[in-house]
XYZ file of C-alpha atoms in Angstrom:
356
model
C 0.209 -0.260 -0.147
C 1.248 3.492 -0.905
C 1.824 5.834 2.054
C 0.148 8.547 0.337
C -2.769 6.394 -0.095
C -3.285 6.276 4.013
C -4.794 10.140 4.942
C -7.780 9.388 2.394
C -8.558 5.820 3.353
C -8.725 6.511 7.095
C -10.883 10.356 5.903
C -13.121 7.255 4.186
C -13.538 5.230 7.102
C -14.797 7.918 8.923
C -17.720 8.950 6.940
C -18.562 5.504 6.609
C -18.696 5.244 10.920
C -21.178 7.642 10.942
C -23.045 5.573 8.165
C -23.844 3.236 11.002
C -27.622 3.431 12.472
C -27.636 4.135 16.028
C -30.099 2.398 18.151
C -31.423 3.607 21.589
C -31.778 0.603 23.754
C -35.016 2.400 25.668
C -36.473 2.841 21.651
C -36.686 -0.577 21.549
C -38.347 -3.725 22.626
C -36.130 -6.243 23.001
C -37.116 -10.329 23.433
C -35.587 -12.080 26.168
C -37.303 -15.446 25.241
C -39.445 -16.830 22.307
C -41.425 -19.897 21.894
C -42.663 -21.884 18.441
C -45.764 -23.813 18.247
C -47.903 -25.872 15.408
C -50.176 -23.186 13.408
C -53.650 -23.242 12.781
C -52.633 -24.742 9.307
C -50.259 -27.663 8.805
C -47.649 -25.539 6.669
C -47.408 -22.707 9.339
C -45.849 -21.947 12.523
C -47.244 -20.095 15.767
C -44.966 -17.684 17.203
C -45.204 -15.954 20.766
C -42.338 -13.811 21.886
C -41.762 -11.919 25.148
C -40.376 -8.886 26.117
C -40.028 -6.940 29.841
C -40.684 -3.483 29.968
C -39.649 -1.889 33.723
C -41.633 0.177 35.183
C -41.354 3.723 36.725
C -41.365 1.699 40.602
C -39.492 -0.845 39.685
C -41.734 -3.647 38.480
C -41.336 -5.308 35.420
C -44.598 -6.297 33.057
C -43.748 -8.896 30.526
C -45.178 -7.948 26.920
C -46.358 -11.238 24.895
C -47.513 -10.989 21.258
C -48.128 -13.728 18.825
C -48.972 -14.325 15.481
C -48.444 -16.658 12.556
C -46.540 -17.316 9.407
C -44.777 -19.836 7.483
C -41.239 -18.625 7.730
C -39.628 -17.438 11.089
C -38.477 -14.274 9.430
C -41.958 -13.601 7.754
C -43.375 -14.513 11.601
C -41.269 -11.183 13.281
C -42.335 -9.258 10.615
C -45.745 -9.704 11.640
C -44.929 -9.134 15.097
C -43.095 -6.283 14.520
C -46.570 -4.716 13.138
C -48.099 -5.061 16.711
C -44.787 -3.741 18.665
C -44.875 -0.076 19.100
C -41.363 0.165 18.773
C -38.653 -2.093 17.013
C -38.618 -5.645 18.102
C -35.079 -7.321 18.381
C -33.435 -10.436 19.122
C -30.081 -8.797 20.513
C -30.675 -10.278 24.475
C -32.727 -13.194 23.251
C -31.664 -16.036 26.166
C -34.483 -18.880 25.446
C -36.662 -20.423 22.743
C -38.783 -22.729 23.414
C -40.602 -25.440 20.795
C -43.641 -26.823 21.719
C -44.081 -30.740 22.345
C -46.199 -31.499 18.972
C -43.992 -29.180 16.841
C -40.956 -31.246 18.191
C -42.235 -34.430 16.843
C -42.757 -33.061 13.440
C -39.004 -31.352 13.380
C -37.624 -27.763 14.382
C -34.060 -27.680 12.338
C -35.635 -25.203 10.011
C -36.361 -22.860 12.973
C -33.299 -24.135 14.799
C -31.048 -22.748 11.804
C -32.880 -19.747 11.490
C -31.402 -18.881 15.113
C -27.863 -19.688 14.107
C -28.159 -17.482 10.973
C -29.092 -14.365 13.154
C -25.556 -12.955 13.886
C -27.625 -11.447 17.527
C -28.035 -14.160 18.894
C -25.396 -15.984 20.984
C -24.527 -19.871 20.176
C -24.688 -20.508 24.449
C -28.981 -19.657 24.248
C -30.549 -21.949 25.448
C -33.040 -24.331 23.734
C -35.866 -26.450 25.384
C -38.822 -28.343 24.912
C -42.228 -26.612 26.601
C -45.215 -28.994 27.836
C -47.624 -29.135 26.180
C -47.613 -25.638 24.304
C -44.665 -22.847 23.954
C -47.270 -20.232 23.930
C -49.166 -21.534 27.009
C -45.695 -21.439 29.091
C -45.061 -18.287 27.932
C -48.185 -16.201 29.310
C -47.523 -16.790 32.273
C -45.315 -14.419 34.884
C -42.716 -16.286 36.583
C -40.645 -14.326 39.881
C -40.586 -11.103 40.297
C -38.513 -9.723 36.633
C -37.899 -10.967 33.760
C -39.567 -14.168 31.941
C -36.409 -14.495 30.114
C -34.056 -14.239 33.001
C -36.107 -16.365 34.936
C -36.360 -19.518 32.695
C -32.555 -19.067 31.619
C -31.337 -19.085 34.667
C -33.573 -21.929 35.914
C -32.013 -23.954 33.183
C -28.522 -22.975 33.897
C -28.306 -23.806 37.150
C -29.587 -27.192 37.231
C -27.549 -27.757 34.257
C -24.421 -26.576 36.411
C -25.587 -28.083 39.479
C -28.050 -30.333 39.127
C -28.774 -33.337 37.401
C -29.620 -31.389 33.360
C -26.827 -32.593 30.652
C -25.886 -29.315 29.704
C -27.162 -28.818 26.002
C -27.451 -24.810 24.234
C -27.356 -23.372 20.770
C -24.281 -24.796 19.595
C -24.201 -28.061 21.539
C -27.726 -29.134 19.531
C -26.249 -28.201 15.806
C -22.886 -29.950 16.971
C -24.743 -33.652 17.751
C -27.271 -32.877 14.919
C -24.428 -32.281 12.307
C -22.824 -34.745 13.693
C -23.000 -38.920 12.681
C -23.085 -40.683 15.006
C -24.649 -38.757 18.006
C -28.460 -37.816 17.963
C -29.333 -34.886 19.882
C -31.104 -34.110 23.468
C -33.106 -31.064 25.086
C -34.812 -30.444 28.433
C -38.688 -30.126 28.525
C -39.961 -27.885 30.932
C -43.629 -27.814 32.059
C -45.774 -25.395 34.149
C -46.559 -26.606 37.522
C -48.453 -23.824 39.262
C -48.719 -20.053 38.801
C -45.715 -18.637 38.504
C -43.753 -21.825 38.850
C -41.988 -24.020 36.119
C -39.942 -27.123 36.449
C -37.887 -29.293 34.714
C -39.515 -32.568 34.156
C -37.740 -34.859 31.617
C -35.303 -34.823 28.716
C -36.578 -34.665 25.189
C -34.773 -37.520 23.391
C -34.461 -36.743 19.637
C -33.860 -39.094 16.724
C -31.985 -35.809 13.983
C -34.042 -33.087 14.802
C -38.039 -34.814 15.998
C -38.892 -35.623 19.730
C -39.737 -39.374 20.138
C -38.896 -40.433 23.625
C -38.011 -38.769 27.030
C -36.236 -39.746 30.156
C -38.259 -38.925 33.155
C -37.613 -37.039 35.879
C -36.003 -39.773 38.586
C -33.882 -41.180 35.475
C -31.741 -37.967 34.778
C -28.908 -38.338 37.584
C -28.465 -41.866 35.585
C -28.450 -40.366 31.959
C -25.821 -36.903 33.113
C -23.471 -39.577 34.281
C -22.927 -41.023 30.902
C -22.798 -37.545 29.175
C -21.447 -35.380 31.045
C -17.922 -35.436 32.576
C -18.919 -33.939 36.032
C -22.118 -33.516 38.306
C -23.153 -32.030 41.151
C -26.583 -33.803 41.537
C -27.752 -36.219 44.222
C -29.516 -39.343 44.332
C -31.662 -40.771 47.054
C -29.997 -44.631 48.233
C -32.062 -46.914 50.484
C -30.772 -49.974 52.456
C -32.599 -51.569 55.082
C -31.328 -49.568 57.982
C -32.357 -45.731 56.349
C -32.102 -43.919 53.595
C -29.585 -41.166 52.224
C -29.214 -38.771 49.931
C -26.087 -38.699 47.937
C -24.326 -36.172 46.318
C -22.088 -36.607 44.024
C -19.389 -33.918 43.419
C -17.194 -35.748 40.791
C -18.278 -38.437 38.310
C -16.192 -39.542 34.836
C -17.902 -41.788 31.821
C -15.103 -43.689 29.666
C -15.301 -45.822 26.588
C -14.206 -48.711 25.261
C -14.927 -49.937 21.630
C -13.029 -53.268 20.372
C -13.480 -53.175 16.823
C -11.814 -56.826 16.014
C -15.062 -57.223 18.922
C -17.578 -54.727 16.687
C -20.868 -55.669 18.682
C -19.340 -54.544 22.009
C -18.917 -51.345 23.996
C -18.394 -50.950 26.931
C -19.239 -47.547 29.612
C -17.024 -47.402 32.532
C -18.605 -45.193 35.570
C -16.387 -43.106 37.705
C -18.426 -41.451 40.782
C -17.070 -40.036 43.955
C -19.989 -38.477 46.476
C -20.550 -37.250 49.768
C -23.547 -38.301 52.533
C -25.583 -35.171 53.035
C -28.379 -36.731 55.120
C -28.957 -39.863 56.450
C -32.193 -40.820 57.952
C -31.211 -44.249 59.783
C -29.888 -44.021 63.829
C -26.368 -44.570 62.990
C -23.718 -44.412 60.203
C -21.424 -46.593 60.456
C -18.286 -48.086 58.283
C -20.665 -51.141 57.676
C -23.837 -49.597 57.029
C -21.370 -46.479 54.423
C -20.378 -50.037 52.656
C -23.702 -51.141 52.350
C -25.121 -47.731 50.519
C -22.002 -48.089 48.433
C -22.841 -51.284 46.891
C -26.306 -49.901 46.637
C -25.802 -47.022 44.713
C -23.544 -48.936 42.595
C -26.064 -51.542 41.685
C -28.487 -48.559 41.305
C -26.295 -46.946 38.378
C -25.553 -50.028 37.328
C -29.043 -51.057 36.719
C -30.425 -48.021 35.425
C -27.692 -46.789 33.010
C -28.126 -50.454 31.446
C -31.639 -49.721 31.141
C -31.573 -46.708 29.406
C -28.516 -47.697 26.764
C -30.687 -50.164 26.068
C -33.852 -47.777 25.641
C -31.635 -45.804 23.027
C -30.478 -49.409 21.146
C -34.425 -49.988 20.946
C -35.394 -46.721 20.065
C -32.166 -46.654 17.413
C -30.862 -43.320 18.376
C -27.417 -42.682 20.375
C -27.539 -39.869 22.650
C -24.089 -41.035 24.170
C -21.701 -40.414 20.898
C -21.413 -44.286 20.834
C -20.727 -44.181 17.125
C -18.736 -40.755 17.089
C -16.746 -42.549 19.850
C -16.149 -45.556 17.600
C -15.273 -43.524 14.874
C -12.782 -41.651 16.357
C -11.174 -44.715 17.777
C -11.375 -46.777 14.599
C -8.724 -47.457 11.609
C -11.025 -47.999 8.792
C -14.454 -47.102 10.341
C -16.784 -48.377 8.444
C -20.365 -46.021 9.089
C -23.053 -48.638 6.701
C -21.590 -51.655 9.170
C -22.043 -49.617 12.295
C -25.400 -48.415 11.888
C -26.865 -51.784 10.312
C -25.333 -53.286 13.689
C -26.270 -50.842 15.874
C -29.574 -51.921 17.669
C -27.443 -55.703 18.520
C -24.191 -53.678 19.550
C -23.474 -55.555 23.004
C -23.125 -52.598 25.798
C -22.103 -53.149 29.470
C -21.687 -50.606 32.165
C -19.308 -51.130 34.923
C -19.865 -48.434 38.002
C -16.733 -47.676 40.215
C -18.830 -45.637 42.558
C -17.738 -44.733 46.169
C -18.679 -42.758 49.233
C -15.469 -40.568 50.432
C -17.003 -38.478 52.990
C -20.063 -38.932 54.855
C -19.657 -35.498 57.053
C -21.254 -35.009 60.528
C -23.549 -37.486 61.018
C -20.761 -40.138 61.435
């Protein structure tokens, strides 16, 4: 570049910077949560968005708008016509999909989200049961509904039994051969109350089955490296709540024994509560054994369910591909439902707290 062109380029940069349209946050309606459901006709989707309006007394009013369209961009244009100020998606935290819509497939909608540069890849996706629009019309917490639902999902993924998932993870699992996605399911359990009630299992982008609340712990120890979830364990002398403080899983696939797969689970936990009279080393060993037996039984049941449904939320196919030379995808997919998957558990209770 010639030095005598540099002042001209700098001057051009200053003029072009002045052409960028400035937006004032107080003059926008910023969506914090959105939902999609099946529309009144087969080719239409029903979209619902919610955005907060902050009042002078510091209270928050959640405004909800709904309309139908064939494409999500057309839907946004229609919703804009109902809004007193321009609708923007820059702070969208969560997108919900109605249960019926997910059985028909959600990839076109998820694809449109990832193409919006104002939406972050860590935005949460979830399934609303039964409908996203109905759920968005509720009032949750003291503030913005989008923040409430985002926090609900976030702390359950980071500190409880819900496996981590977001827009980026969903698309990675969808496009990764040998892996199928999953999403949390939200249910309204009362006025102003929501709960993560199940995990939705998808075949490509369609809901095919669910994992109930009581089995989430066992699913998470097979798909997350770390879990802080709790599990109730029973022995004759009483019941104990064991909190997992560290869990890891390891897959082993021997290409020479192409129908055999092994899952090793390592878990270290502490006893947070015990209902029996005395918690001695004998009771701790009984609790440890029952915990291992329970994890083995539940995880084996889950993997057999995945084989029966011909889905792979654990990503066994992806692991087999990356750990084998000359891997044959057709042979793997033809034989997937005939795999023999063994689960072994090394669970130890390393602390019994002040009860001991």
